[in-house]
Short mmCIF file of C-alpha atoms (C1' of nucleotides) in Angstrom, two decimals:
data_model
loop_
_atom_site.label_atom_id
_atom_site.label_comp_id
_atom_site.label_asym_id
_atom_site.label_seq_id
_atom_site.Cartn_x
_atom_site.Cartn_y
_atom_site.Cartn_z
CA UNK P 187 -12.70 -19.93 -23.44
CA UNK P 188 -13.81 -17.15 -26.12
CA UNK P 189 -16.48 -16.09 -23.56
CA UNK P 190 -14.08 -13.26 -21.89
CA UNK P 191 -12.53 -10.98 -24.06
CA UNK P 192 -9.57 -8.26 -23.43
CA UNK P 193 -11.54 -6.07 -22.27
CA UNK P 194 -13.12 -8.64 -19.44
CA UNK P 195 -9.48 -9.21 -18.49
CA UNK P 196 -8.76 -5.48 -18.16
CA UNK P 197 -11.87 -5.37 -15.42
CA UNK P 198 -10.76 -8.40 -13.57
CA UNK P 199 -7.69 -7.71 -13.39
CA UNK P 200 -8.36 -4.48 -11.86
CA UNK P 201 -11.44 -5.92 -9.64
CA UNK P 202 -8.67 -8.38 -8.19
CA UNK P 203 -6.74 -5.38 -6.78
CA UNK P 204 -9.45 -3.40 -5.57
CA UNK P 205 -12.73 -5.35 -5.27
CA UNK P 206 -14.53 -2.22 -4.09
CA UNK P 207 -13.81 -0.07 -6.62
CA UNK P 208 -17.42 2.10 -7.90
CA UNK P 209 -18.79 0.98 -11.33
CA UNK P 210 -18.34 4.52 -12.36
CA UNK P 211 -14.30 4.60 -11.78
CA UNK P 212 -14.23 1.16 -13.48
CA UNK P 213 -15.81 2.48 -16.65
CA UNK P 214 -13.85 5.18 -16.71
CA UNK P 215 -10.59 2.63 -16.25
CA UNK P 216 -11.75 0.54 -18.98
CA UNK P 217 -13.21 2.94 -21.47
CA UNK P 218 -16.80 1.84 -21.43
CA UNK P 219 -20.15 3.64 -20.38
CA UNK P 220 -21.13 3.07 -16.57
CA UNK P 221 -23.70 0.97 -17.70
CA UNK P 222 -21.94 -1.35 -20.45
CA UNK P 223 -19.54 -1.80 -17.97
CA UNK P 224 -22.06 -2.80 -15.24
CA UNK P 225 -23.34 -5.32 -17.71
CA UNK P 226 -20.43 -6.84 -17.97
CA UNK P 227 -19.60 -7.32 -14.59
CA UNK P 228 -22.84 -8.44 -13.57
CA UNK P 229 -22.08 -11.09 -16.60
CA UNK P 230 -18.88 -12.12 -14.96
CA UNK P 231 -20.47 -12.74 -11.98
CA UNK P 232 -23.19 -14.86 -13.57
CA UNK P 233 -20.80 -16.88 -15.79
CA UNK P 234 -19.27 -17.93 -12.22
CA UNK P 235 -16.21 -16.33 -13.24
CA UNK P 236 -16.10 -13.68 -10.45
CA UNK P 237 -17.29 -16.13 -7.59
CA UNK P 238 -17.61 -13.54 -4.92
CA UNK P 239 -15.55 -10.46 -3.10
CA UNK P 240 -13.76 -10.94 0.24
CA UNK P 241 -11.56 -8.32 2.12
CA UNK P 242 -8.42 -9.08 2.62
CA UNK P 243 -7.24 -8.96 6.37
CA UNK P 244 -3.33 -8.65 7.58
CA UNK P 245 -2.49 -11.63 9.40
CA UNK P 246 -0.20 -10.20 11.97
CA UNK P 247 -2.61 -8.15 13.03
CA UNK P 248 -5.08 -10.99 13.99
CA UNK P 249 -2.43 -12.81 15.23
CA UNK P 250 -1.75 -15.67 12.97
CA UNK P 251 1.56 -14.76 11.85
CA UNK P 252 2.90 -18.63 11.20
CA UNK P 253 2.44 -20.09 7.87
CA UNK P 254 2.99 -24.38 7.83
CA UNK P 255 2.43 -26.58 5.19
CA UNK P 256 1.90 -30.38 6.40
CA UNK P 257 3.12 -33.19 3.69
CA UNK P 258 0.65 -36.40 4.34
CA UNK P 259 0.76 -39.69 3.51
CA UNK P 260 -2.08 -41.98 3.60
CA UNK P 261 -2.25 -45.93 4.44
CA UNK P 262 -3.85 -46.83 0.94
CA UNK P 263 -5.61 -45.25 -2.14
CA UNK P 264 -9.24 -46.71 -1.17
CA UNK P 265 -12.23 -44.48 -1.92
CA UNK P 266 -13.39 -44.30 1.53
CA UNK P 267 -9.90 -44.44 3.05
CA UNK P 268 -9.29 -40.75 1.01
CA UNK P 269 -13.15 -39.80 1.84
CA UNK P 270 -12.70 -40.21 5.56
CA UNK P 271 -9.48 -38.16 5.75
CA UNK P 272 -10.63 -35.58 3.91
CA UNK P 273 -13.88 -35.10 6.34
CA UNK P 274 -11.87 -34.92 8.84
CA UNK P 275 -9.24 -31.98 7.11
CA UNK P 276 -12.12 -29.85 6.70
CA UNK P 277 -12.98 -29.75 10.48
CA UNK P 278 -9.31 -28.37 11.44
CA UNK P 279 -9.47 -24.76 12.12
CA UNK P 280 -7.15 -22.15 10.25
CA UNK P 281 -6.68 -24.96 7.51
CA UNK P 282 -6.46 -22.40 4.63
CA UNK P 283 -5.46 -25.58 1.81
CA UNK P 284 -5.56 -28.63 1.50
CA UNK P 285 -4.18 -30.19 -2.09
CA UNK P 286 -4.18 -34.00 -3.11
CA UNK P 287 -1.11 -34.54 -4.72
CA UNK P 288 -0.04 -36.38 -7.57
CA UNK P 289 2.73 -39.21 -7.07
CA UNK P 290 1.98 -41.19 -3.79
CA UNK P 291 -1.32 -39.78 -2.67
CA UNK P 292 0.27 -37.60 -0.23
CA UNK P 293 -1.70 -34.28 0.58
CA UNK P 294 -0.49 -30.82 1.12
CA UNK P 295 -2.38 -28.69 3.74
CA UNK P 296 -1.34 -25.44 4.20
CA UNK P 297 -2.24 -23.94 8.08
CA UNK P 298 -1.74 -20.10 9.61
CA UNK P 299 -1.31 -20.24 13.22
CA UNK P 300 -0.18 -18.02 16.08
CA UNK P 301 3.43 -19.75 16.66
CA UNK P 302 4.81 -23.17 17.27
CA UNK P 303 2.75 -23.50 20.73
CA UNK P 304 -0.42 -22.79 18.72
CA UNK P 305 0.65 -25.55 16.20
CA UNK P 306 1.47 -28.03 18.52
CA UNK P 307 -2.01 -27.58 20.00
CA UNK P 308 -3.68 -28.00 16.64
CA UNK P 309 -1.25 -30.65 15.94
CA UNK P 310 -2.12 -32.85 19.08
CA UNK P 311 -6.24 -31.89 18.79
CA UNK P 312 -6.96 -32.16 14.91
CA UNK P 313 -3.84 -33.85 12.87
CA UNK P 314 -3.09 -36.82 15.10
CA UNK P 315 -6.33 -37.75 14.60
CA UNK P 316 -6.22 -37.73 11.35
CA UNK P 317 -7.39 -41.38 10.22
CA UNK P 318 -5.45 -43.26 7.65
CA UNK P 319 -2.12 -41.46 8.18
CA UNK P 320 0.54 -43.48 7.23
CA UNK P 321 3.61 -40.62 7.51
CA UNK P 322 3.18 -36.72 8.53
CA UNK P 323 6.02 -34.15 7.99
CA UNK P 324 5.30 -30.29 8.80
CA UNK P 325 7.63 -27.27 7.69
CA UNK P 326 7.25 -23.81 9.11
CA UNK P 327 7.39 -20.79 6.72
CA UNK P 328 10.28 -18.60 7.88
CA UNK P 329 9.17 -15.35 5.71
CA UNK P 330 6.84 -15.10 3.33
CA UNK P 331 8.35 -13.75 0.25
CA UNK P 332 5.61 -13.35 -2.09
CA UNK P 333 1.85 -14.18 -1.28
CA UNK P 334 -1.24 -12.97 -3.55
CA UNK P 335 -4.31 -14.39 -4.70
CA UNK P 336 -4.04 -12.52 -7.81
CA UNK P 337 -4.27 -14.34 -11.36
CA UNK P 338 -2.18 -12.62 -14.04
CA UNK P 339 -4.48 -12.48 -17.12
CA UNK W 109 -0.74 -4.89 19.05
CA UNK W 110 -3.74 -4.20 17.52
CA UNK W 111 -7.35 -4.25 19.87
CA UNK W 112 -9.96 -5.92 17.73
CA UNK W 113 -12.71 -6.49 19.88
CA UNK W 114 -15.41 -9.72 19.68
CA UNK W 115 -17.69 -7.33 17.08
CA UNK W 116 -15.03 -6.18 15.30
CA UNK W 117 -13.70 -9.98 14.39
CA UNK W 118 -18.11 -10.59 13.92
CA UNK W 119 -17.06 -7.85 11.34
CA UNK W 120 -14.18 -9.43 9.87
CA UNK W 121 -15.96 -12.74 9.49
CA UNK W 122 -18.31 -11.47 7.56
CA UNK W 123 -16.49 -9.33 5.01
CA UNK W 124 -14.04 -12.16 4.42
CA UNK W 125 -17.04 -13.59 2.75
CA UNK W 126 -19.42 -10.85 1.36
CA UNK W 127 -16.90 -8.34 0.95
CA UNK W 128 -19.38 -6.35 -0.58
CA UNK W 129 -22.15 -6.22 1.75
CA UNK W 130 -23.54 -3.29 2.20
CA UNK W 131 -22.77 -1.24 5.47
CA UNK W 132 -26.72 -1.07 6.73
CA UNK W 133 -27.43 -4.80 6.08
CA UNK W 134 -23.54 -5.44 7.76
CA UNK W 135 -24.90 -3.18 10.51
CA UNK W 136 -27.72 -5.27 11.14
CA UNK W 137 -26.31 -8.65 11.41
CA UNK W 138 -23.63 -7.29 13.89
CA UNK W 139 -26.61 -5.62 16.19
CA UNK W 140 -24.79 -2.09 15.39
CA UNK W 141 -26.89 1.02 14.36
CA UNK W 142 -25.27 1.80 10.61
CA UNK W 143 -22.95 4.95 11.86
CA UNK W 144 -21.66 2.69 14.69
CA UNK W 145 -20.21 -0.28 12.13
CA UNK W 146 -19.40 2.13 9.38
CA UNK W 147 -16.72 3.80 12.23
CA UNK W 148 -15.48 0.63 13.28
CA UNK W 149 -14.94 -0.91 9.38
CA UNK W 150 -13.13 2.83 8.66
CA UNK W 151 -11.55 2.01 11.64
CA UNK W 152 -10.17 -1.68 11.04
CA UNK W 153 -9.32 -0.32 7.54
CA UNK W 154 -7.14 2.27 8.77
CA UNK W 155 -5.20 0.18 11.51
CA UNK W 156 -4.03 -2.02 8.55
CA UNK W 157 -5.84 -5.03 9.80
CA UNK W 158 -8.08 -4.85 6.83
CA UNK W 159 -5.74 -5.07 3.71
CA UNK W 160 -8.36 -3.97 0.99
CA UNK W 161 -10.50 -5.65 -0.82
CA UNK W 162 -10.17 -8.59 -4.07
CA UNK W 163 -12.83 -10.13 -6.10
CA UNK W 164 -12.51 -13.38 -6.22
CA UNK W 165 -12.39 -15.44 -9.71
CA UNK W 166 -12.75 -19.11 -10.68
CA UNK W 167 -9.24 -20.41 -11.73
CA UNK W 168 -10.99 -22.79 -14.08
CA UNK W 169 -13.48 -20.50 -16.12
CA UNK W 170 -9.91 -18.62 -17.20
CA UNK W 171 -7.91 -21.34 -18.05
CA UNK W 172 -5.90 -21.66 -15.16
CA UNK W 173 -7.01 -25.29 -13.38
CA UNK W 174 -3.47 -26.94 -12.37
CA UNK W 175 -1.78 -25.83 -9.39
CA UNK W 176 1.91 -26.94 -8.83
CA UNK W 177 4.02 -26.87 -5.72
CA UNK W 178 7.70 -26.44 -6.56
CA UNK W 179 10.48 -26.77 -3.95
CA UNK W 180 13.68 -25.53 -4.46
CA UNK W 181 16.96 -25.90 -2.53
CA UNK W 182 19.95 -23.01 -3.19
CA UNK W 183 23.30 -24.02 -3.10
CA UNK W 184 24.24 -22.10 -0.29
CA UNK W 185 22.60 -19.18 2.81
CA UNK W 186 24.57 -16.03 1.78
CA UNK W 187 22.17 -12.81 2.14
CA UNK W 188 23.36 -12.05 -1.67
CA UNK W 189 22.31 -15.66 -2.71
CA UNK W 190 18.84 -15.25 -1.51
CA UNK W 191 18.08 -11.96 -2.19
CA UNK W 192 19.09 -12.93 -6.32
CA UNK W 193 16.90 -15.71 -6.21
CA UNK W 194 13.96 -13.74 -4.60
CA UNK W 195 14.39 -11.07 -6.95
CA UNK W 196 14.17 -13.42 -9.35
CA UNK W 197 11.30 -15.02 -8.37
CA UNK W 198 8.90 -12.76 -8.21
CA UNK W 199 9.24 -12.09 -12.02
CA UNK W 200 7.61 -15.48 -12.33
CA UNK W 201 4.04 -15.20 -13.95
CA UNK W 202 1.40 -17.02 -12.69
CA UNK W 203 3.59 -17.35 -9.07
CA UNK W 204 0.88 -16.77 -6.37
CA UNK W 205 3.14 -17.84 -3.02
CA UNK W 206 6.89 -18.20 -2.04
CA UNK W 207 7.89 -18.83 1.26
CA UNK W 208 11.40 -19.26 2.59
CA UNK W 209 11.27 -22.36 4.78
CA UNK W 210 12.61 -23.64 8.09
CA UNK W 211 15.29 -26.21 7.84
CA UNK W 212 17.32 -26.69 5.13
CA UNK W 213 17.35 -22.71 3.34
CA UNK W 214 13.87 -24.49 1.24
CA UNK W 215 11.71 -22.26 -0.92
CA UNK W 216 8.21 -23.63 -0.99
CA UNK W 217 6.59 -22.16 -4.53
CA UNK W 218 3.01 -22.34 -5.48
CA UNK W 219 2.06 -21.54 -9.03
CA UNK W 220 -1.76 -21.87 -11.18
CA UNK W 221 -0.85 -22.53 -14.57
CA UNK W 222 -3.22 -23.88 -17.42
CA UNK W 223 -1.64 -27.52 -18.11
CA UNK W 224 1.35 -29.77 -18.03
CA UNK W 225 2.58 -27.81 -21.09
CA UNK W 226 2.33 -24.76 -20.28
CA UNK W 227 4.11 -25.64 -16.97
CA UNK W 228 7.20 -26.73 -19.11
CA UNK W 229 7.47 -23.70 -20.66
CA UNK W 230 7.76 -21.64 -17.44
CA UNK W 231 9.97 -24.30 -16.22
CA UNK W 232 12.04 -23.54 -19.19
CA UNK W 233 11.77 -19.77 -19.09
CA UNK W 234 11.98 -18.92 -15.51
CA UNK W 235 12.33 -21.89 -12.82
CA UNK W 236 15.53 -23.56 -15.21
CA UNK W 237 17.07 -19.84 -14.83
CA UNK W 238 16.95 -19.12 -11.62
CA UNK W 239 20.27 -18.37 -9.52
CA UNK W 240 21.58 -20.55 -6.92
CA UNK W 241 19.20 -23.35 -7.29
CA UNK W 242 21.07 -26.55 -6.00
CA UNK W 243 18.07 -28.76 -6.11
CA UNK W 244 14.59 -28.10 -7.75
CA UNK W 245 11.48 -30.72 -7.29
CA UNK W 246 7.59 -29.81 -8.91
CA UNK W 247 4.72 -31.82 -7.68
CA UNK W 248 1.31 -31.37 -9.29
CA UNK W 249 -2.37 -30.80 -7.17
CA UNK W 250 -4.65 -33.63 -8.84
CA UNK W 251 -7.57 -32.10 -7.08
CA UNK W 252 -8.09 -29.20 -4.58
CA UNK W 253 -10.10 -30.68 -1.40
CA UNK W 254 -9.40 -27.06 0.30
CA UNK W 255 -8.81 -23.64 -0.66
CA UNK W 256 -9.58 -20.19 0.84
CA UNK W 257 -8.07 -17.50 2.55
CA UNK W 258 -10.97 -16.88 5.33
CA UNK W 259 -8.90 -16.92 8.55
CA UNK W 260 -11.20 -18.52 11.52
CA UNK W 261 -11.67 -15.68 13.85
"C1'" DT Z 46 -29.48 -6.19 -30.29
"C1'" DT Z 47 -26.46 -3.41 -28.07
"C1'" DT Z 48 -25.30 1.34 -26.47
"C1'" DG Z 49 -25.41 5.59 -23.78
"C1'" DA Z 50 -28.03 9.14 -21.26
"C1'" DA Z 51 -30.63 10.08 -17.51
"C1'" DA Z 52 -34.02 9.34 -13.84
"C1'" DA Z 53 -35.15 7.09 -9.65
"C1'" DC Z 54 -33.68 4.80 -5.97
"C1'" DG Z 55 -30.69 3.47 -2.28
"C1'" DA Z 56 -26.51 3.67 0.28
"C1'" DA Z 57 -22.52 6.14 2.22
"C1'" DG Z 58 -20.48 9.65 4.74
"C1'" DT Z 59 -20.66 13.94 7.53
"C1'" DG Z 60 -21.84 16.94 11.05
"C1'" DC Z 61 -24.46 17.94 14.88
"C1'" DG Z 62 -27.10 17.07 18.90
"C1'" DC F 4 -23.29 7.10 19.90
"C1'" DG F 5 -27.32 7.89 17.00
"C1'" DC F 6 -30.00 10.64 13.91
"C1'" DA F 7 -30.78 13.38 9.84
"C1'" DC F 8 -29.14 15.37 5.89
"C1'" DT F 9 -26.29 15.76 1.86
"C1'" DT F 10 -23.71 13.66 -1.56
"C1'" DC F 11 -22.62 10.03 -4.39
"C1'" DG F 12 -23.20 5.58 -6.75
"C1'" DT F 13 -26.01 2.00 -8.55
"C1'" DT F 14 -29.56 0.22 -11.25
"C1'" DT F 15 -33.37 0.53 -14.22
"C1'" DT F 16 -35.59 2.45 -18.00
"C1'" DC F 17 -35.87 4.44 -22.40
"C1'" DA F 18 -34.56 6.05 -26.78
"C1'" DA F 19 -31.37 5.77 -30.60
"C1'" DA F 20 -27.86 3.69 -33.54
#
DNA sequence: TTTGAAAACGAAGTGCG
DNA sequence: CGCACTTCGTTTTCAAA
């Protein structure tokens, strides 16, 4: 908790938006020395709080314009039941989330695909299989009206 | 719309999850001399299919662990309705993803925020406020089995 | 112990064959 | 498309506060 400061914040926050920013600009940004700042980061990094850089890639372009989020239920609460399912989530492809929910042990997944034929493919191959499903309801994403990664610190 | 050839999605793959790798060791594990993959990464950059670059930070290590799905139901599908709530909406710290969904005029909201408490208070601030809400539910993530944004190329 | 200046090293980007 | 060269950034070291 007290082991970022403001000045930690001001960095991440600016590393979230550009990832590939040079250590020199960032000092500059921040007020620090290239090399203060440099610690830092490479502190950050160590802590586990920066966990890694990624670029970010436009959808559309790759064709997987189709956001749906699956609801789940399961058959039962047992270890193994949830432990079995869960395997079996993490071999669907373009599964960007999956969430356990609180309430009835439903999950969320979330899945970008490259329209409804795409989906039903994915649907028949990976989520009917699914083992343990009790109830499955799917919603497609119309338009996405806001979509970042971005914590606000 | 957009050619992206089998190396450049080798490309992709691998700058979704190092994207800081350097060019010449990128270069190498795509079987490209340097100058040839530092074109085609200026070159995916510049079609828009590479959207920048993010660092990518731990949720827990800054105090942001719970993530809660909310999903809200206006009273009605006029342009003006939706375009108040959106506006809206995207004032809402802490709000990583809104999609307008299929079906019923839904909004699907995804939010990090650092406990049940501080949840109510941006229930109270922001979600109790917003226009046109007929119907509001909020269901909590116990436990993330799933989360990236890597697409599967 | 922490900071900034600067050197040494390595990578990026450009232009030319 | 590749090579070589120039420029720029990173990273380490060192000295001082």
């Amino acid at each position: 908790m007290t082991e970022t400061d403001a000045t930690d914040h001001r960095i991440l926050t600016i590393l979230q938006k550009n990832g590939r920013i040079t250590n020199a600009e960032l000092a500059q940004r921040v007020n620090l020395s290239a090399s203060a700042c440099h610690r830092r980061v490479q502190r950050l990094e160590q802590l586990g709080v920066i966990t890694g850089y990624a670029a970010m890639l436009d959808r559309r372009s790759l064709g997987r314009p189709t956001t749906v989020f699956v609801e789940i239920t399961l058959s039962g609460q047992a270890t193994e039941l949830l432990e079995g399912f869960e395997r079996a989530v993490r071999a669907i492809p373009d599964m960007l989330e999956c969430h356990l929910m609180a309430g009835t042990a439903d999950y969320l997944l979330k899945l970008v695909v490259r329209d409804t034929e795409d989906f039903a493919r994915i649907h028949r191959q990976y989520l009917a299989r699914l083992p343990g499903v009790a109830q499955m309801h799917s919603s497609f994403a119309l338009r996405t009206v806001a979509e970042t990664t971005a914590l606000q610190l």
